[in-house]
XYZ file of N, CA and C in Angstrom:
717
model
N -29.921 -40.149 83.253
C -29.872 -39.801 81.838
C -28.527 -39.175 81.475
N -27.965 -38.407 82.411
C -26.661 -37.793 82.168
C -25.580 -38.859 82.000
N -25.584 -39.842 82.906
C -24.594 -40.919 82.844
C -24.793 -41.747 81.576
N -26.049 -42.012 81.241
C -26.351 -42.793 80.042
C -25.890 -42.067 78.786
N -26.135 -40.759 78.716
C -25.709 -39.973 77.557
C -24.197 -39.970 77.427
N -23.509 -39.874 78.566
C -22.046 -39.875 78.546
C -21.514 -41.209 78.038
N -22.144 -42.296 78.471
C -21.727 -43.620 78.017
C -21.922 -43.762 76.511
N -23.085 -43.329 76.011
C -23.365 -43.435 74.577
C -22.386 -42.597 73.774
N -22.145 -41.362 74.218
C -21.260 -40.466 73.479
C -19.820 -40.959 73.463
N -19.390 -41.615 74.524
C -18.003 -42.037 74.632
C -17.725 -43.403 74.014
N -18.758 -44.244 73.895
C -18.494 -45.622 73.485
C -19.150 -46.029 72.168
N -20.079 -45.238 71.641
C -20.799 -45.633 70.423
C -20.397 -44.741 69.267
N -19.681 -45.321 68.323
C -19.223 -44.557 67.165
C -19.824 -45.065 65.861
N -19.632 -46.336 65.579
C -20.042 -46.851 64.270
C -21.138 -47.903 64.367
N -21.892 -47.903 65.460
C -22.936 -48.901 65.639
C -24.310 -48.240 65.651
N -25.317 -49.020 65.297
C -26.695 -48.557 65.444
C -27.038 -48.549 66.930
N -27.556 -47.432 67.418
C -27.819 -47.267 68.838
C -29.281 -46.911 69.062
N -29.926 -47.613 69.999
C -31.290 -47.306 70.422
C -31.296 -47.130 71.934
N -31.958 -46.097 72.401
C -32.165 -45.879 73.833
C -33.667 -45.736 74.033
N -34.270 -46.681 74.747
C -35.731 -46.728 74.825
C -36.202 -46.830 76.272
N -37.438 -46.369 76.519
C -38.039 -46.573 77.829
C -38.713 -45.344 78.395
N -39.084 -45.457 79.663
C -39.704 -44.372 80.411
C -38.590 -43.527 81.012
N -38.406 -42.313 80.496
C -37.316 -41.453 80.932
C -37.734 -40.501 82.056
N -39.035 -40.518 82.409
C -39.534 -39.651 83.485
C -39.143 -38.194 83.293
N -39.113 -37.752 82.055
C -38.758 -36.367 81.751
C -39.474 -35.960 80.476
N -40.212 -34.858 80.514
C -40.952 -34.416 79.328
C -39.989 -33.787 78.328
N -40.509 -33.493 77.144
C -39.653 -33.071 76.029
C -38.853 -31.810 76.306
N -39.458 -30.847 76.988
C -38.789 -29.560 77.154
C -38.086 -29.414 78.499
N -37.889 -30.520 79.223
C -37.134 -30.458 80.470
C -35.639 -30.531 80.178
N -34.858 -29.960 81.070
C -33.420 -29.896 80.854
C -32.791 -31.282 80.787
N -33.321 -32.246 81.545
C -32.753 -33.595 81.520
C -32.859 -34.205 80.128
N -34.004 -33.993 79.466
C -34.185 -34.516 78.116
C -33.276 -33.793 77.134
N -33.161 -32.483 77.272
C -32.283 -31.708 76.384
C -30.839 -32.152 76.511
N -30.398 -32.347 77.756
C -29.012 -32.775 77.975
C -28.775 -34.146 77.354
N -29.703 -35.067 77.570
C -29.533 -36.411 77.017
C -29.495 -36.380 75.493
N -30.438 -35.680 74.892
C -30.529 -35.650 73.439
C -29.291 -35.001 72.808
N -28.882 -33.881 73.343
C -27.745 -33.166 72.769
C -26.415 -33.872 73.061
N -26.246 -34.340 74.287
C -24.972 -34.949 74.676
C -24.758 -36.309 74.036
N -25.822 -37.079 73.886
C -25.687 -38.417 73.306
C -25.632 -38.383 71.786
N -26.193 -37.335 71.195
C -26.254 -37.262 69.737
C -27.406 -38.044 69.145
N -28.314 -38.555 69.985
C -29.438 -39.348 69.508
C -30.648 -38.465 69.210
N -31.507 -38.963 68.311
C -32.714 -38.241 67.917
C -33.940 -38.953 68.457
N -34.998 -38.206 68.673
C -36.278 -38.726 69.152
C -37.073 -39.241 67.948
N -37.319 -40.550 67.872
C -37.936 -41.150 66.683
C -39.344 -40.613 66.432
N -40.166 -40.505 67.456
C -41.532 -40.016 67.256
C -41.529 -38.572 66.777
N -40.673 -37.758 67.370
C -40.641 -36.350 66.974
C -40.005 -36.158 65.607
N -39.170 -37.091 65.185
C -38.632 -37.036 63.825
C -39.751 -37.199 62.805
N -40.722 -38.063 63.113
C -41.832 -38.304 62.201
C -42.936 -37.260 62.363
N -43.079 -36.738 63.576
C -44.153 -35.776 63.855
C -43.570 -34.577 64.600
N -42.957 -33.655 63.891
C -42.300 -32.512 64.545
C -43.268 -31.509 65.168
N -44.544 -31.530 64.770
C -45.520 -30.584 65.299
C -46.018 -31.064 66.664
N -45.558 -30.434 67.722
C -45.907 -30.868 69.074
C -47.373 -30.589 69.411
N -47.964 -29.583 68.776
C -49.349 -29.218 69.098
C -50.324 -30.223 68.493
N -50.172 -30.502 67.209
C -51.085 -31.422 66.538
C -50.729 -32.885 66.763
N -49.495 -33.159 67.136
C -49.067 -34.535 67.396
C -48.300 -34.581 68.720
N -49.008 -34.449 69.846
C -48.327 -34.393 71.144
C -47.669 -35.707 71.547
N -48.210 -36.855 71.070
C -47.597 -38.144 71.399
C -47.615 -38.477 72.875
N -48.680 -38.107 73.574
C -48.755 -38.292 75.031
C -48.734 -39.770 75.395
N -47.989 -40.110 76.436
C -47.853 -41.516 76.844
C -48.211 -41.767 78.304
N -48.460 -40.722 79.077
C -48.719 -40.901 80.498
C -49.901 -40.037 80.934
N -50.765 -40.600 81.784
C -51.967 -39.909 82.259
C -52.891 -39.522 81.102
N -53.083 -40.438 80.185
C -53.966 -40.193 79.045
C -55.318 -40.864 79.274
N -56.370 -40.375 78.617
C -57.704 -40.976 78.789
C -57.765 -42.433 78.356
N -56.878 -42.851 77.440
C -56.887 -44.220 76.949
C -56.395 -45.220 77.994
N -55.767 -44.717 79.037
C -55.198 -45.592 80.063
C -56.213 -45.854 81.158
N -56.457 -47.126 81.469
C -57.458 -47.485 82.471
C -57.072 -47.021 83.864
N -55.813 -46.715 84.079
C -55.372 -46.222 85.382
C -55.994 -44.864 85.683
N -56.434 -44.177 84.624
C -57.076 -42.878 84.799
C -58.525 -42.922 84.333
N -59.138 -44.108 84.387
C -60.504 -44.272 83.894
C -61.515 -43.481 84.721
N -61.138 -43.128 85.956
C -62.052 -42.386 86.808
C -62.049 -40.893 86.509
N -61.183 -40.496 85.584
C -61.059 -39.082 85.237
C -61.507 -38.865 83.802
N -62.329 -37.871 83.592
C -62.850 -37.618 82.248
C -61.765 -37.072 81.330
N -61.989 -37.225 80.037
C -61.040 -36.711 79.046
C -60.884 -35.213 79.180
N -62.011 -34.528 79.383
C -61.963 -33.073 79.518
C -61.124 -32.653 80.721
N -61.304 -33.384 81.846
C -60.538 -33.054 83.049
C -59.055 -33.301 82.844
N -58.722 -34.408 82.190
C -57.314 -34.713 81.938
C -56.676 -33.656 81.058
N -57.417 -33.201 80.060
C -56.872 -32.207 79.135
C -56.737 -30.837 79.789
N -57.541 -30.581 80.826
C -57.525 -29.262 81.445
C -56.571 -29.166 82.628
N -56.262 -30.304 83.269
C -55.433 -30.218 84.477
C -53.935 -30.290 84.185
N -53.571 -30.492 82.930
C -52.164 -30.442 82.549
C -51.326 -31.606 83.008
N -51.955 -32.718 83.401
C -51.171 -33.852 83.893
C -50.695 -34.765 82.773
N -51.278 -34.656 81.591
C -50.845 -35.521 80.493
C -49.400 -35.201 80.120
N -48.631 -36.261 79.901
C -47.213 -36.043 79.635
C -46.720 -36.989 78.542
N -45.643 -36.602 77.921
C -44.921 -37.486 76.999
C -43.552 -37.730 77.616
N -43.377 -38.923 78.209
C -42.129 -39.227 78.919
C -41.527 -40.563 78.478
N -42.130 -41.204 77.469
C -41.622 -42.484 76.957
C -41.086 -42.272 75.540
N -39.873 -42.734 75.301
C -39.198 -42.397 74.048
C -38.481 -43.602 73.436
N -38.220 -43.476 72.143
C -37.265 -44.339 71.444
C -36.290 -43.396 70.746
N -35.080 -43.294 71.284
C -34.037 -42.457 70.695
C -33.145 -43.315 69.800
N -32.583 -42.720 68.761
C -31.723 -43.467 67.832
C -30.666 -42.543 67.246
N -29.575 -43.141 66.724
C -28.548 -42.338 66.070
C -28.800 -42.300 64.564
N -28.942 -41.084 64.047
C -29.366 -40.871 62.662
C -28.294 -41.244 61.647
N -27.039 -41.335 62.068
C -26.002 -41.693 61.101
C -26.072 -43.171 60.721
N -26.670 -44.000 61.577
C -26.760 -45.431 61.295
C -28.182 -45.909 61.038
N -29.166 -45.147 61.474
C -30.555 -45.577 61.344
C -31.410 -44.458 60.763
N -32.434 -44.848 60.034
C -33.430 -43.915 59.527
C -34.797 -44.352 60.034
N -35.499 -43.453 60.695
C -36.834 -43.777 61.210
C -37.854 -43.599 60.083
N -38.655 -44.638 59.841
C -39.653 -44.588 58.774
C -41.079 -44.516 59.311
N -41.269 -44.797 60.604
C -42.618 -44.730 61.178
C -42.504 -44.749 62.700
N -43.452 -44.099 63.362
C -43.480 -44.105 64.816
C -44.905 -43.822 65.279
N -45.392 -44.627 66.227
C -46.761 -44.465 66.716
C -46.803 -44.680 68.227
N -47.773 -44.033 68.861
C -48.097 -44.311 70.260
C -49.140 -45.421 70.249
N -48.911 -46.473 71.014
C -49.758 -47.659 70.914
C -50.012 -48.275 72.290
N -50.600 -49.461 72.278
C -50.855 -50.247 73.493
C -51.758 -49.503 74.474
N -52.967 -49.181 74.009
C -53.961 -48.598 74.898
C -54.695 -49.700 75.646
N -55.998 -49.781 75.458
C -56.786 -50.825 76.112
C -56.511 -52.195 75.459
N -56.453 -53.228 76.272
C -56.295 -54.592 75.774
C -57.586 -54.989 75.053
N -57.476 -55.518 73.834
C -58.677 -55.894 73.079
C -59.593 -56.817 73.882
N -60.876 -56.450 73.952
C -61.853 -57.247 74.676
C -61.851 -57.031 76.169
N -60.983 -56.140 76.668
C -60.902 -55.877 78.099
C -61.208 -54.399 78.368
N -61.460 -54.099 79.617
C -61.733 -52.717 80.002
C -60.515 -52.027 80.603
N -59.395 -52.737 80.628
C -58.198 -52.159 81.214
C -57.058 -52.166 80.196
N -56.063 -51.342 80.453
C -54.949 -51.173 79.523
C -53.757 -52.032 79.926
N -52.778 -52.115 79.030
C -51.599 -52.939 79.266
C -50.763 -52.407 80.434
N -50.732 -51.103 80.588
C -49.822 -50.497 81.561
C -50.380 -49.141 81.974
N -49.730 -48.507 82.944
C -50.099 -47.141 83.294
C -49.480 -46.140 82.324
N -48.713 -46.647 81.348
C -48.161 -45.814 80.278
C -48.618 -46.373 78.932
N -48.718 -45.487 77.961
C -48.897 -45.941 76.598
C -47.545 -46.433 76.070
N -47.579 -47.231 75.006
C -46.339 -47.703 74.408
C -45.936 -46.837 73.224
N -44.716 -46.992 72.797
C -44.214 -46.318 71.598
C -43.601 -47.375 70.691
N -43.978 -47.344 69.416
C -43.431 -48.294 68.448
C -42.866 -47.519 67.260
N -41.605 -47.771 66.949
C -40.951 -47.092 65.826
C -40.310 -48.115 64.898
N -40.306 -47.808 63.610
C -39.701 -48.672 62.594
C -38.471 -47.983 62.022
N -37.395 -48.753 61.854
C -36.139 -48.175 61.386
C -35.588 -48.963 60.205
N -34.788 -48.267 59.421
C -33.999 -48.903 58.371
C -32.532 -48.634 58.652
N -31.710 -49.673 58.451
C -30.270 -49.489 58.610
C -29.721 -48.709 57.424
N -28.944 -47.686 57.714
C -28.348 -46.901 56.636
C -27.231 -47.677 55.957
N -27.130 -47.525 54.675
C -26.075 -48.178 53.907
C -24.828 -47.311 53.958
N -24.026 -47.503 55.010
C -22.830 -46.691 55.183
C -21.779 -47.475 55.934
N -20.532 -47.206 55.648
C -19.446 -47.824 56.388
C -18.570 -46.759 57.037
N -19.120 -45.547 57.163
C -18.374 -44.457 57.757
C -18.572 -44.431 59.265
N -17.536 -44.035 59.955
C -17.646 -43.835 61.394
C -17.851 -42.343 61.624
N -19.125 -41.940 61.612
C -19.428 -40.526 61.761
C -20.645 -40.371 62.654
N -20.950 -39.141 63.004
C -22.133 -38.884 63.823
C -21.739 -38.721 65.276
N -21.698 -39.826 66.012
C -21.316 -39.763 67.416
C -19.798 -39.805 67.504
N -19.190 -38.722 67.969
C -17.733 -38.635 67.951
C -17.108 -38.751 69.338
N -17.897 -39.150 70.331
C -17.338 -39.355 71.657
C -17.192 -38.096 72.487
N -17.688 -36.958 71.980
C -17.589 -35.711 72.721
C -18.978 -35.153 73.001
N -19.146 -34.556 74.164
C -20.402 -33.894 74.462
C -20.563 -32.686 73.548
N -21.775 -32.471 73.093
C -22.082 -31.293 72.295
C -23.376 -30.702 72.838
N -23.230 -29.698 73.692
C -24.379 -29.052 74.279
C -24.429 -27.587 73.869
N -25.633 -27.069 73.682
C -25.764 -25.637 73.455
C -25.498 -24.927 74.774
N -25.148 -23.648 74.688
C -24.849 -22.894 75.903
C -26.058 -22.832 76.830
N -27.248 -22.623 76.279
C -28.453 -22.526 77.103
C -28.713 -23.822 77.860
N -28.588 -24.958 77.159
C -28.820 -26.252 77.808
C -27.789 -26.505 78.892
N -26.525 -26.221 78.595
C -25.460 -26.451 79.574
C -25.646 -25.566 80.804
N -25.990 -24.298 80.580
C -26.180 -23.380 81.705
C -27.383 -23.789 82.559
N -28.471 -24.197 81.899
C -29.668 -24.622 82.637
C -29.381 -25.887 83.431
N -28.670 -26.832 82.807
C -28.311 -28.070 83.505
C -27.393 -27.782 84.680
N -26.447 -26.870 84.497
C -25.525 -26.509 85.575
C -26.290 -25.910 86.747
N -27.252 -25.040 86.458
C -28.057 -24.426 87.521
C -28.864 -25.501 88.263
N -29.452 -26.449 87.510
C -30.235 -27.521 88.142
C -29.350 -28.394 89.030
N -28.136 -28.697 88.566
C -27.213 -29.507 89.349
C -26.755 -28.772 90.598
N -26.504 -27.490 90.483
C -26.094 -26.705 91.648
C -27.212 -26.646 92.685
N -28.463 -26.493 92.214
C -29.602 -26.483 93.134
C -29.758 -27.841 93.818
N -29.598 -28.921 93.042
C -29.717 -30.267 93.605
C -28.609 -30.537 94.618
N -27.402 -30.075 94.312
C -26.282 -30.263 95.229
C -26.506 -29.492 96.523
N -27.016 -28.262 96.407
C -27.297 -27.466 97.601
C -28.369 -28.141 98.452
N -29.398 -28.697 97.806
C -30.458 -29.388 98.533
C -29.926 -30.647 99.212
N -29.064 -31.383 98.496
C -28.478 -32.599 99.072
C -27.622 -32.271 100.289
N -26.871 -31.173 100.217
C -26.051 -30.767 101.368
C -26.937 -30.360 102.544
N -28.049 -29.671 102.233
C -28.977 -29.277 103.290
C -29.600 -30.506 103.946
N -29.972 -31.489 103.116
C -30.538 -32.734 103.648
C -29.521 -33.461 104.519
N -28.253 -33.422 104.097
C -27.202 -34.067 104.879
C -27.074 -33.421 106.254
N -27.110 -32.093 106.276
C -27.024 -31.373 107.553
C -28.184 -31.750 108.472
N -29.386 -31.840 107.901
C -30.553 -32.220 108.696
C -30.421 -33.636 109.247
N -29.892 -34.543 108.425
C -29.724 -35.931 108.881
C -28.672 -36.017 109.985
N -27.610 -35.221 109.880
C -26.581 -35.216 110.922
C -27.166 -34.711 112.237
N -27.965 -33.632 112.158
C -28.595 -33.103 113.371
C -29.558 -34.123 113.976
N -30.285 -34.834 113.109
C -31.196 -35.866 113.590
C -30.430 -36.982 114.294
N -29.298 -37.380 113.698
C -28.482 -38.438 114.321
C -27.961 -37.981 115.681
N -27.501 -36.733 115.769
C -27.000 -36.211 117.045
C -28.105 -36.182 118.095
N -29.326 -35.824 117.665
C -30.449 -35.799 118.594
C -30.765 -37.200 119.112
N -30.819 -38.173 118.202
C -31.114 -39.550 118.598
C -30.031 -40.107 119.518
N -28.780 -39.803 119.182
C -27.671 -40.290 120.010
C -27.716 -39.653 121.393
N -28.050 -38.358 121.459
C -28.148 -37.666 122.741
C -29.273 -38.254 123.591
N -30.403 -38.532 122.943
C -31.523 -39.137 123.663
C -31.158 -40.517 124.190
N -30.390 -41.257 123.377
C -29.947 -42.589 123.819
C -29.086 -42.481 125.071
N -28.185 -41.481 125.093
C -27.329 -41.272 126.270
C -28.179 -40.923 127.481
N -29.197 -40.064 127.277
C -30.079 -39.681 128.384
C -30.814 -40.905 128.936
N -31.336 -41.724 128.012
C -32.063 -42.928 128.437
C -31.143 -43.861 129.219
N -29.930 -44.041 128.743
C -28.992 -44.909 129.450
C -28.645 -44.344 130.824
N -28.539 -43.007 130.903
C -28.254 -42.374 132.195
C -29.406 -42.580 133.160
N -30.632 -42.468 132.643
C -31.811 -42.713 133.469
C -31.807 -44.152 133.978
N -31.377 -45.069 133.125
C -31.303 -46.472 133.527
C -30.295 -46.708 134.611
N -29.168 -45.991 134.543
C -28.130 -46.146 135.565
C -28.654 -45.755 136.939
N -29.439 -44.678 136.960
C -29.972 -44.199 138.236
C -31.305 -44.842 138.595
N -31.732 -45.813 137.764
C -32.940 -46.608 138.010
C -34.169 -45.725 138.246
N -34.331 -44.710 137.385
C -35.473 -43.814 137.505
C -36.702 -44.356 136.781
N -36.488 -45.344 135.893
C -37.589 -45.978 135.168
C -37.414 -47.484 135.238
N -38.482 -48.197 134.912
C -38.433 -49.657 134.917
C -37.374 -50.134 133.919
N -36.551 -51.100 134.276
C -35.493 -51.593 133.381
C -36.011 -52.055 132.018
N -37.192 -52.673 131.975
C -37.738 -53.137 130.699
C -38.042 -51.964 129.784
N -38.587 -50.896 130.377
C -38.899 -49.701 129.580
C -37.616 -49.039 129.090
N -36.620 -48.979 129.964
C -35.320 -48.417 129.579
C -34.726 -49.205 128.412
N -34.805 -50.522 128.495
C -34.261 -51.364 127.429
C -34.983 -51.157 126.121
N -36.307 -51.025 126.186
C -37.096 -50.806 124.977
C -36.756 -49.475 124.329
N -36.738 -48.403 125.127
C -36.423 -47.081 124.589
C -35.005 -47.033 124.007
N -34.071 -47.628 124.735
C -32.681 -47.636 124.272
C -32.552 -48.393 122.958
N -33.264 -49.502 122.834
C -33.205 -50.301 121.603
C -33.784 -49.532 120.419
N -34.922 -48.862 120.645
C -35.557 -48.091 119.571
C -34.654 -46.954 119.114
N -34.104 -46.207 120.070
C -33.232 -45.080 119.726
C -31.965 -45.554 119.031
N -31.407 -46.664 119.490
C -30.196 -47.200 118.869
C -30.469 -47.630 117.432
N -31.624 -48.269 117.210
C -31.984 -48.713 115.865
C -32.181 -47.521 114.933
N -32.885 -46.487 115.400
C -33.111 -45.289 114.584
C -31.793 -44.573 114.274
N -30.945 -44.439 115.302
C -29.663 -43.765 115.102
C -28.785 -44.531 114.113
N -28.803 -45.851 114.208
C -28.014 -46.679 113.285
C -28.525 -46.542 111.856
N -29.853 -46.539 111.693
C -30.435 -46.402 110.358
C -30.063 -45.057 109.731
N -30.162 -43.987 110.525
C -29.808 -42.653 110.028
C -28.327 -42.589 109.689
N -27.495 -43.188 110.526
C -26.046 -43.174 110.284
C -25.694 -43.852 108.962
N -26.242 -45.049 108.736
C -25.916 -45.758 107.505
C -26.536 -45.087 106.282
N -27.680 -44.435 106.455
C -28.262 -43.641 105.369
C -27.306 -42.525 104.969
N -26.710 -41.886 105.982
C -25.740 -40.822 105.706
C -24.505 -41.367 104.997
N -23.999 -42.485 105.486
C -22.754 -43.047 104.947
C -22.944 -43.585 103.532
N -24.029 -44.328 103.322
C -24.206 -45.038 102.057
C -24.887 -44.179 100.990
N -26.042 -43.602 101.329
C -26.828 -42.911 100.310
C -26.454 -41.441 100.168
N -26.548 -40.679 101.247
C -26.341 -39.239 101.161
C -24.924 -38.893 100.716
N -23.949 -39.590 101.251
C -22.566 -39.322 100.861
C -22.346 -39.604 99.383
N -22.912 -40.708 98.889
C -22.792 -41.046 97.468
C -23.510 -40.026 96.592
N -24.707 -39.619 97.025
C -25.480 -38.645 96.254
C -24.723 -37.324 96.114
N -24.196 -36.826 97.207
C -23.452 -35.565 97.170
C -22.222 -35.696 96.277
N -21.516 -36.823 96.394
C -20.313 -37.039 95.591
C -20.637 -37.058 94.104
N -21.689 -37.785 93.712
C -22.062 -37.880 92.301
C -22.575 -36.547 91.759
N -23.337 -35.839 92.563
C -23.837 -34.530 92.132
C -22.679 -33.544 91.960
N -21.710 -33.592 92.872
C -20.561 -32.704 92.749
C -19.753 -33.035 91.490
N -19.589 -34.327 91.212
C -18.868 -34.745 90.007
C -19.587 -34.274 88.744
N -20.919 -34.456 88.723
C -21.698 -34.028 87.557
C -21.672 -32.510 87.419
N -21.748 -31.798 88.538
C -21.697 -30.336 88.508
C -20.377 -29.832 87.938
N -19.286 -30.451 88.360
C -17.977 -30.030 87.871
C -17.829 -30.293 86.373
N -18.307 -31.449 85.902
C -18.224 -31.751 84.476
C -19.096 -30.789 83.666
N -20.304 -30.508 84.171
C -21.191 -29.607 83.450
C -20.661 -28.184 83.453
N -19.943 -27.808 84.497
C -19.336 -26.484 84.557
C -18.310 -26.322 83.433
N -17.519 -27.369 83.219
C -16.529 -27.336 82.131
C -17.229 -27.285 80.781
N -18.273 -28.100 80.617
C -19.021 -28.118 79.358
C -19.656 -26.770 79.084
N -20.143 -26.115 80.133
C -20.793 -24.824 79.958
C -19.812 -23.776 79.433
N -18.563 -23.865 79.865
C -17.561 -22.891 79.414
C -17.239 -23.040 77.928
N -17.292 -24.291 77.440
C -16.883 -24.545 76.055
C -18.063 -24.730 75.113
N -19.309 -24.608 75.616
C -20.474 -24.748 74.749
C -20.668 -23.488 73.921
N -21.307 -23.651 72.779
C -21.547 -22.512 71.883
C -23.018 -22.146 71.888
């Protein structure tokens, strides 16, 4: 969402912009706040229904969804699992939202629903304007949102570094065991077939861990560090 918001803010100036889908983030989470504020886009459903209590707009883990048919409405409402994580965001300088509804529950004539999520449908009108205003290509975050996002990124980066350390130790352990197995084979202390099997398994595991470190963990740490540094700068200049 951070990368998407940055792309929208930097490249969309005078065009109608829609960002839609399952964002896997509820309304009051920092990821949603960062996306909404940084991109300059508005939440279409919440524009039409600003009262979150009377119009929650829940789209996930709702009683209307057959994926949760084994759970009663009362239980769903009491366990706090219902969420609103599906959105249609738009830029207000080019579009005006005239209607928005949560839809696509049970398929007519069937006992099951279209998806494990409810759908969202919004209607828009194009604004009659030729001005290039609204999205100006710059991030605009409140200080609270920027600080909260910075803290979340720092925690994620620390966790990623910790995971990297654990993976390195695991690789060293597997490599050490492989050396031990090969040494045992040299002295013919075990059957050669068993030595070959153990050596192959350890080599495969060590290789998998190594490439996981090189490809995934290294990239994750790099991207988190980049995002942390950018958010640190934004936090200093946010109001």
